[in-house]
């Protein structure tokens, strides 16, 4: 469970995030909003990467500054979550080792991603030499390979080909279990509306709506974002 | 040492070996050591002001971009690794660099049959017990991200003030102890004091690192926001 209480973040004088109270429970939670709506800032706040002007963030009853969440959280927001001078194999080994996953278990876990990663000809290629799409795949696998309590993905479908987008959607649905929470920000409303149990709509740093799966329609999301 | 710290140190070693900018900067030390080898220092006191720089050459050069080296994957480090493990890995990596630099200088002194090997060892131990902490604290000033794919020279990212501050620290911190002790007692006592201070500094590393980690809790966020601004 993630709890945000009176969270505010300003860049200069501009308020970019203002969340009076938000509780997120398990399941797949989609975060949608136009550019500058505060999606990534919300993630940075949850991940304790930025100094908040006010408020506290808790993951499973512990304040994020206590760092207990790190062992059970998978994140891929952008290129800064990749280590470009490592090869794909070394990167995934490093991530697995940081989670305490041994190499045998890693092999088993990677089987799930066989088809998703088949566009990468050799796992010994340095990450910096891969295409944008393949780099993204490595980052996503790094975030998803452990059965994390919390997984945070920012625009996971961007730069992926249609087949890979469809595979990623299936992988997320396959690995999701009752005790896991996914926070996924995306502009691709079709994917978000298919996989999310709940969608939160952000505008100018504020939550303007929160829609449960049973009421979730792509037209509603479209209308909220366009209006 | 924790497994995570060893993993991060191995990772940093790969960084040094694979990123030409980091590698070339360290290879530059070879020229400076050659200069040290072919120079002759006739007095202990003069040598003592110069030697610390050579004893810590690798560490000083690599620390020039401490934290900034990681700017392209800083988010990874801050979300996958605890701040304590991250700082400790940096600390032990700089201890490792200090050990290599010191060993090279001590071997050179032995080959040249310099009569002041104990003095060099004493200063090396003093540096081991103090310099890595100073490096970790000064890293907060490296607010600019670096492009690790650029070459070591003519990269238009400039040099940082850090090596200058570190050399000042080396000169002053040694002079502060050396000259009064030498004046009131003797030179050899000064070197025993350096040796003892180094040992104490290394033995109480956990307490000092705890304070640096507390400081890094806010410094890390500032650096992240700075890297983010500049990268975007």
Coordinates of C-alpha atoms in Angstrom, one line a residue:
Chain A
X1 CA 0.0 0.0 0.0
X2 CA 1.3 3.5 -0.9
X3 CA 0.1 6.4 1.1
X4 CA 0.7 10.1 0.1
X5 CA -0.3 12.7 2.6
X6 CA -0.4 16.5 1.8
X7 CA 2.4 16.0 -0.8
X8 CA 3.6 19.1 -2.6
X9 CA 6.4 19.7 -4.9
X10 CA 7.4 23.0 -6.5
X11 CA 10.1 23.8 -9.1
X12 CA 10.9 27.4 -8.4
X13 CA 7.5 29.0 -7.8
X14 CA 5.6 26.6 -9.9
X15 CA 3.6 23.9 -8.1
X16 CA 4.0 20.7 -10.1
X17 CA 2.5 18.2 -7.7
X18 CA -0.2 18.7 -5.1
X19 CA -1.8 15.6 -3.6
X20 CA -3.7 16.2 -0.4
X21 CA -4.4 12.5 0.3
X22 CA -4.0 9.4 -1.8
X23 CA -4.0 5.7 -0.9
X24 CA -3.0 3.2 -3.5
X25 CA -3.8 -0.5 -2.8
X26 CA -2.6 -3.6 -4.7
X27 CA -3.4 -4.2 -8.3
X28 CA -2.5 -2.5 -11.5
X29 CA -2.9 1.2 -11.3
X30 CA -2.7 3.3 -14.4
X31 CA -1.6 6.9 -14.2
X32 CA -2.7 9.1 -17.1
X33 CA -2.3 12.7 -17.8
X34 CA -1.0 15.1 -20.5
X35 CA 2.6 16.3 -20.7
X36 CA 3.5 18.1 -17.5
X37 CA 0.6 16.7 -15.5
X38 CA 3.0 15.5 -12.8
X39 CA 3.1 11.7 -13.5
X40 CA 6.9 11.4 -13.4
X41 CA 7.2 13.8 -10.4
X42 CA 4.7 11.6 -8.6
X43 CA 6.9 8.6 -9.2
X44 CA 10.0 10.6 -8.1
X45 CA 8.2 11.4 -4.9
X46 CA 7.2 7.8 -4.2
X47 CA 10.8 6.7 -4.9
X48 CA 12.3 9.4 -2.6
X49 CA 14.4 10.8 -5.4
X50 CA 13.4 14.4 -4.9
X51 CA 12.9 16.8 -1.9
X52 CA 9.3 17.4 -1.3
X53 CA 8.2 20.9 -0.2
X54 CA 5.6 19.3 2.0
X55 CA 4.0 16.0 2.9
X56 CA 5.0 12.4 3.5
X57 CA 5.1 9.3 1.4
X58 CA 4.8 5.8 2.9
X59 CA 5.1 2.4 1.3
X60 CA 3.7 -0.4 3.4
X61 CA 3.5 1.8 6.5
X62 CA 7.2 2.8 6.3
X63 CA 8.3 6.2 5.3
X64 CA 10.1 6.0 2.0
X65 CA 13.3 7.6 3.5
X66 CA 13.7 4.4 5.5
X67 CA 14.5 2.6 2.2
X68 CA 12.8 -0.7 3.1
X69 CA 11.0 -0.6 -0.2
X70 CA 14.2 -0.9 -2.3
X71 CA 14.6 -4.7 -1.9
X72 CA 11.1 -5.3 -3.3
X73 CA 10.6 -2.5 -5.8
X74 CA 11.2 -2.7 -9.5
X75 CA 11.5 0.5 -11.4
X76 CA 12.0 1.6 -15.0
X77 CA 11.3 5.2 -15.8
X78 CA 13.9 6.2 -18.3
X79 CA 17.4 5.5 -19.6
X80 CA 18.9 6.6 -16.2
X81 CA 17.8 3.2 -14.9
X82 CA 20.1 1.5 -17.4
X83 CA 23.9 1.1 -17.0
X84 CA 25.0 1.6 -20.5
X85 CA 28.5 0.3 -20.3
X86 CA 27.3 -3.2 -19.1
X87 CA 26.1 -5.8 -21.5
X88 CA 22.6 -7.0 -21.3
X89 CA 23.5 -10.1 -19.4
X90 CA 25.7 -8.3 -16.9
X91 CA 23.0 -5.7 -16.3
X92 CA 20.3 -8.3 -15.6
X93 CA 22.8 -10.3 -13.4
X94 CA 23.5 -7.1 -11.4
X95 CA 19.8 -6.4 -10.9
X96 CA 19.1 -10.0 -9.9
X97 CA 22.0 -10.0 -7.5
X98 CA 20.8 -6.8 -5.9
X99 CA 17.5 -8.5 -5.3
X100 CA 19.3 -11.5 -3.9
X101 CA 18.3 -13.7 -6.8
X102 CA 20.9 -16.4 -7.7
X103 CA 21.9 -17.2 -11.3
X104 CA 19.9 -20.4 -11.5
X105 CA 16.7 -18.7 -10.4
X106 CA 17.5 -15.9 -12.8
X107 CA 17.6 -18.3 -15.7
X108 CA 14.2 -19.6 -14.8
X109 CA 12.8 -16.1 -14.4
X110 CA 14.2 -15.0 -17.7
X111 CA 12.4 -17.8 -19.6
X112 CA 9.2 -15.8 -19.2
X113 CA 10.8 -13.0 -21.2
X114 CA 12.3 -15.3 -24.0
X115 CA 9.9 -14.1 -26.7
X116 CA 10.0 -10.5 -25.5
X117 CA 13.8 -10.4 -25.7
X118 CA 14.1 -12.3 -29.0
X119 CA 14.8 -9.1 -30.9
X120 CA 18.1 -8.8 -29.1
X121 CA 20.5 -11.0 -31.1
X122 CA 23.1 -11.5 -28.4
X123 CA 22.8 -10.8 -24.7
X124 CA 26.5 -10.0 -24.6
X125 CA 26.0 -6.8 -26.6
X126 CA 26.7 -3.6 -24.6
X127 CA 23.4 -1.8 -23.7
X128 CA 24.6 1.5 -25.3
X129 CA 24.9 -0.3 -28.6
X130 CA 21.3 -1.5 -28.6
X131 CA 18.4 0.3 -30.4
X132 CA 16.1 2.5 -28.2
X133 CA 13.5 -0.2 -28.3
X134 CA 15.8 -3.0 -27.2
X135 CA 17.3 -0.8 -24.4
X136 CA 13.8 -0.3 -23.1
X137 CA 13.2 -4.0 -23.2
X138 CA 16.3 -4.7 -21.0
X139 CA 15.2 -2.0 -18.6
X140 CA 11.7 -3.4 -18.4
X141 CA 12.9 -6.9 -17.8
X142 CA 15.2 -5.6 -15.1
X143 CA 12.2 -4.0 -13.4
X144 CA 9.9 -7.1 -13.9
X145 CA 12.2 -10.0 -13.3
X146 CA 11.8 -10.2 -9.6
X147 CA 8.3 -10.7 -8.1
X148 CA 8.4 -7.3 -6.6
X149 CA 5.9 -6.0 -4.2
X150 CA 5.8 -2.7 -6.1
X151 CA 6.7 -2.1 -9.8
X152 CA 6.8 1.4 -11.3
X153 CA 6.9 1.9 -15.0
X154 CA 6.8 5.1 -16.9
X155 CA 5.6 5.0 -20.5
X156 CA 6.6 1.3 -20.9
X157 CA 4.9 0.9 -24.3
X158 CA 6.7 3.8 -26.0
X159 CA 9.5 2.7 -28.5
X160 CA 8.2 -0.9 -28.5
X161 CA 6.9 -2.5 -31.7
X162 CA 3.3 -3.6 -31.7
X163 CA 4.2 -7.3 -31.0
X164 CA 6.4 -6.3 -28.1
X165 CA 3.7 -4.0 -26.7
X166 CA 1.2 -6.8 -26.8
X167 CA 3.7 -9.2 -25.2
X168 CA 4.5 -6.7 -22.4
X169 CA 0.9 -6.3 -21.7
X170 CA 0.5 -10.1 -21.3
X171 CA 3.7 -10.4 -19.2
X172 CA 2.3 -7.8 -16.8
X173 CA -1.0 -9.6 -16.5
X174 CA 0.7 -13.0 -16.1
X175 CA 3.1 -12.0 -13.3
X176 CA 0.6 -9.9 -11.4
X177 CA -0.5 -11.6 -8.2
X178 CA -2.6 -10.5 -5.3
X179 CA 0.2 -9.0 -3.3
X180 CA 1.7 -6.9 -6.0
X181 CA 1.1 -3.4 -7.1
X182 CA 2.0 -1.9 -10.4
X183 CA 2.0 1.8 -11.1
X184 CA 2.1 2.4 -14.8
X185 CA 2.1 5.8 -16.4
X186 CA 1.2 5.9 -20.1
X187 CA -0.2 8.0 -22.9
X188 CA -1.4 4.9 -24.6
X189 CA -4.9 4.7 -23.3
X190 CA -5.8 1.5 -25.0
X191 CA -3.1 -0.5 -23.1
X192 CA -3.9 1.3 -19.8
X193 CA -7.6 0.7 -20.0
X194 CA -7.0 -3.0 -20.8
X195 CA -4.7 -3.9 -18.0
X196 CA -5.5 -1.4 -15.2
X197 CA -7.7 -2.2 -12.1
X198 CA -7.9 1.5 -11.5
X199 CA -6.8 4.6 -13.4
X200 CA -5.8 7.9 -11.8
X201 CA -6.1 11.0 -14.0
X202 CA -3.6 13.8 -13.3
X203 CA -3.9 17.4 -14.5
X204 CA -1.5 20.2 -13.6
X205 CA -0.1 18.2 -10.6
X206 CA -3.5 17.4 -9.2
X207 CA -5.7 14.3 -9.3
X208 CA -8.8 15.1 -11.2
X209 CA -10.4 11.7 -11.3
X210 CA -9.9 8.1 -10.2
X211 CA -11.8 5.5 -12.1
X212 CA -12.3 1.8 -11.2
X213 CA -12.0 -1.0 -13.7
X214 CA -15.8 -1.5 -14.0
X215 CA -16.3 2.1 -15.0
X216 CA -13.2 2.3 -17.1
X217 CA -13.8 3.3 -20.8
X218 CA -11.2 4.6 -23.2
X219 CA -13.7 7.3 -24.3
X220 CA -14.0 8.5 -20.7
X221 CA -10.2 8.8 -20.4
X222 CA -10.0 10.5 -23.8
X223 CA -12.6 13.1 -22.8
X224 CA -10.9 13.8 -19.4
X225 CA -7.6 14.4 -21.1
X226 CA -8.8 16.4 -24.0
X227 CA -11.2 18.6 -22.1
Chain B
X1 CA 32.0 -6.6 3.6
X2 CA 28.4 -6.9 2.3
X3 CA 27.8 -8.7 -1.0
X4 CA 26.1 -5.6 -2.4
X5 CA 29.1 -3.4 -1.7
X6 CA 31.4 -5.9 -3.5
X7 CA 29.0 -6.0 -6.4
X8 CA 29.0 -2.2 -6.7
X9 CA 32.8 -2.1 -6.4
X10 CA 33.1 -4.6 -9.2
X11 CA 30.7 -2.5 -11.2
X12 CA 32.8 0.6 -10.6
X13 CA 35.9 -1.4 -11.7
X14 CA 34.1 -2.3 -15.0
X15 CA 33.3 1.4 -15.4
X16 CA 36.9 2.4 -15.1
X17 CA 38.0 -0.3 -17.5
X18 CA 35.3 0.3 -20.1
X19 CA 34.8 4.0 -20.1
X20 CA 37.7 5.5 -21.9
X21 CA 37.4 8.9 -20.2
X22 CA 37.8 7.3 -16.7
X23 CA 40.5 5.0 -17.9
X24 CA 42.6 7.6 -19.7
X25 CA 42.4 9.9 -16.7
X26 CA 43.8 7.2 -14.5
X27 CA 46.5 6.3 -17.0
X28 CA 47.6 9.9 -16.8
X29 CA 48.9 8.9 -13.3
X30 CA 51.6 6.9 -15.0
X31 CA 53.3 10.1 -16.3
X32 CA 53.1 11.7 -12.9
X33 CA 54.6 8.6 -11.2
X34 CA 57.4 8.5 -13.7
X35 CA 58.1 12.1 -12.9
X36 CA 58.1 11.2 -9.2
X37 CA 60.5 8.3 -9.8
X38 CA 63.0 10.4 -11.7
X39 CA 62.9 13.3 -9.3
X40 CA 65.1 13.3 -6.3
X41 CA 63.9 14.7 -3.0
X42 CA 66.7 15.5 -0.7
X43 CA 64.9 16.3 2.5
X44 CA 62.2 14.6 4.3
X45 CA 60.1 17.7 4.9
X46 CA 60.1 18.6 1.2
X47 CA 59.3 15.1 0.1
X48 CA 56.6 14.9 2.7
X49 CA 54.7 17.8 1.2
X50 CA 54.9 16.2 -2.3
X51 CA 54.6 12.5 -1.6
X52 CA 51.0 12.5 -0.4
X53 CA 49.8 13.7 -3.8
X54 CA 51.5 10.8 -5.5
X55 CA 50.4 8.3 -2.8
X56 CA 46.8 9.2 -3.5
X57 CA 47.0 10.0 -7.3
X58 CA 44.5 7.4 -8.5
X59 CA 42.0 8.4 -5.9
X60 CA 42.4 12.1 -6.5
X61 CA 42.1 11.8 -10.2
X62 CA 39.1 9.4 -10.1
X63 CA 37.3 11.5 -7.4
X64 CA 37.4 14.5 -9.7
X65 CA 34.0 13.4 -11.0
X66 CA 32.7 11.5 -8.0
X67 CA 29.0 11.0 -8.1
X68 CA 29.0 12.8 -11.5
X69 CA 30.5 9.6 -13.0
X70 CA 27.2 7.9 -12.0
X71 CA 24.9 10.7 -13.4
X72 CA 23.7 8.7 -16.3
X73 CA 22.5 5.9 -14.0
X74 CA 22.1 7.8 -10.8
X75 CA 18.4 6.9 -10.6
X76 CA 19.3 3.2 -10.8
X77 CA 21.7 3.6 -7.9
X78 CA 19.3 5.6 -5.7
X79 CA 16.4 3.2 -6.2
X80 CA 18.1 -0.2 -6.2
X81 CA 20.8 0.3 -3.6
X82 CA 20.5 1.7 -0.1
X83 CA 22.3 5.0 0.4
X84 CA 24.5 3.4 3.0
X85 CA 25.7 0.6 0.7
X86 CA 26.2 3.1 -2.1
X87 CA 28.4 5.4 0.1
X88 CA 30.3 2.4 1.5
X89 CA 31.0 1.1 -2.0
X90 CA 32.5 4.5 -3.0
X91 CA 34.5 4.6 0.3
X92 CA 36.0 1.1 -0.2
X93 CA 36.7 1.7 -3.9
X94 CA 38.7 4.8 -3.0
X95 CA 40.5 2.9 -0.2
X96 CA 41.4 0.3 -2.9
X97 CA 42.7 3.1 -5.3
X98 CA 44.7 4.5 -2.4
X99 CA 46.2 1.1 -1.7
X100 CA 47.3 0.7 -5.3
X101 CA 48.7 4.2 -5.5
X102 CA 50.5 3.8 -2.2
X103 CA 51.9 0.4 -3.1
X104 CA 53.3 1.8 -6.4
X105 CA 55.0 4.8 -4.6
X106 CA 56.4 2.5 -1.8
X107 CA 57.8 0.1 -4.4
X108 CA 59.4 3.0 -6.2
X109 CA 60.9 4.3 -3.0
X110 CA 62.2 0.8 -2.2
X111 CA 63.8 0.4 -5.7
X112 CA 65.4 3.8 -5.3
X113 CA 66.5 2.7 -1.8
X114 CA 65.1 5.9 -0.3
X115 CA 66.0 6.0 3.4
X116 CA 62.5 7.3 4.3
X117 CA 60.2 4.4 3.6
X118 CA 58.6 4.4 7.0
X119 CA 57.6 8.0 6.5
X120 CA 56.0 7.2 3.2
X121 CA 54.1 4.2 4.8
X122 CA 53.0 6.4 7.7
X123 CA 51.6 9.1 5.4
X124 CA 49.9 6.4 3.3
X125 CA 48.2 5.0 6.4
X126 CA 47.2 8.6 7.4
X127 CA 45.7 9.1 4.0
X128 CA 43.8 5.8 4.1
X129 CA 42.3 6.9 7.4
X130 CA 41.3 10.4 6.3
X131 CA 41.2 11.1 2.6
X132 CA 38.3 8.9 1.5
X133 CA 36.0 10.8 3.9
X134 CA 37.1 14.2 2.5
X135 CA 36.5 12.9 -1.0
X136 CA 33.0 11.7 -0.2
X137 CA 32.1 15.0 1.4
X138 CA 33.5 17.1 -1.5
X139 CA 31.7 15.0 -4.0
X140 CA 28.6 17.2 -3.2
X141 CA 30.1 19.9 -5.4
X142 CA 30.1 17.8 -8.5
X143 CA 26.6 18.9 -9.5
X144 CA 27.1 18.7 -13.3
X145 CA 26.3 15.4 -15.0
X146 CA 29.0 14.1 -17.2
X147 CA 28.7 12.4 -20.6
X148 CA 30.7 9.2 -20.1
X149 CA 30.9 8.7 -23.8
X150 CA 33.0 11.8 -24.3
X151 CA 36.8 11.6 -24.4
X152 CA 39.0 12.5 -21.4
X153 CA 40.4 15.7 -22.9
X154 CA 38.8 18.5 -24.9
X155 CA 35.4 17.3 -23.8
X156 CA 34.0 20.8 -23.1
X157 CA 32.8 19.8 -19.7
X158 CA 35.8 21.3 -17.9
X159 CA 37.6 20.3 -14.8
X160 CA 36.2 20.5 -11.4
X161 CA 37.6 22.3 -8.4
X162 CA 37.8 19.0 -6.5
X163 CA 41.5 18.0 -7.2
X164 CA 42.6 21.5 -6.2
X165 CA 40.7 21.2 -2.9
X166 CA 42.0 17.8 -2.3
X167 CA 45.6 18.8 -2.9
X168 CA 45.0 21.8 -0.5
X169 CA 43.6 19.4 2.1
X170 CA 46.7 17.1 1.7
X171 CA 49.2 20.0 2.1
X172 CA 47.4 21.7 5.0
X173 CA 46.3 18.7 7.0
X174 CA 49.8 17.3 6.9
X175 CA 51.5 20.6 7.6
X176 CA 49.2 21.2 10.6
X177 CA 50.5 18.1 12.4
X178 CA 54.0 17.9 11.0
X179 CA 55.5 21.3 11.7
X180 CA 54.3 21.7 15.4
X181 CA 55.3 18.2 16.3
X182 CA 58.6 18.5 14.5
X183 CA 59.3 21.8 16.2
X184 CA 58.4 20.7 19.8
X185 CA 59.4 17.1 19.7
X186 CA 60.9 15.3 16.7
X187 CA 60.2 14.4 13.1
X188 CA 59.9 10.7 13.9
X189 CA 57.2 11.4 16.5
X190 CA 55.3 13.3 13.8
X191 CA 55.3 10.2 11.6
X192 CA 54.2 7.9 14.4
X193 CA 51.3 10.4 14.9
X194 CA 50.4 10.2 11.3
X195 CA 50.4 6.4 11.4
X196 CA 48.3 6.4 14.6
X197 CA 45.8 9.0 13.1
X198 CA 45.4 6.9 10.0
X199 CA 44.8 3.7 12.0
X200 CA 42.2 5.5 14.2
X201 CA 40.5 7.0 11.1
X202 CA 40.2 3.6 9.4
X203 CA 39.0 1.8 12.6
X204 CA 36.2 4.3 13.2
X205 CA 35.1 4.2 9.6
X206 CA 31.6 2.9 10.4
X207 CA 30.8 5.9 12.7
X208 CA 32.2 8.4 10.2
X209 CA 30.4 6.8 7.2
X210 CA 27.1 6.9 9.1
X211 CA 27.5 10.7 9.3
X212 CA 28.3 10.9 5.6
X213 CA 25.3 8.8 4.8
X214 CA 23.0 11.1 6.8
X215 CA 24.5 14.0 4.9
X216 CA 24.1 12.2 1.6
X217 CA 20.3 11.7 2.2
X218 CA 19.8 15.4 1.2
X219 CA 22.9 15.7 -1.0
X220 CA 21.8 12.7 -3.1
X221 CA 18.4 14.4 -3.8
X222 CA 20.1 17.7 -4.7
X223 CA 22.5 15.9 -7.1
X224 CA 19.6 14.0 -8.6
X225 CA 17.6 17.1 -9.3
X226 CA 20.7 18.9 -10.7
X227 CA 21.5 16.0 -13.0
X228 CA 17.9 15.8 -14.1
X229 CA 17.8 19.5 -14.9
X230 CA 21.0 19.4 -16.9
X231 CA 20.2 16.2 -18.7
X232 CA 16.7 17.4 -19.7

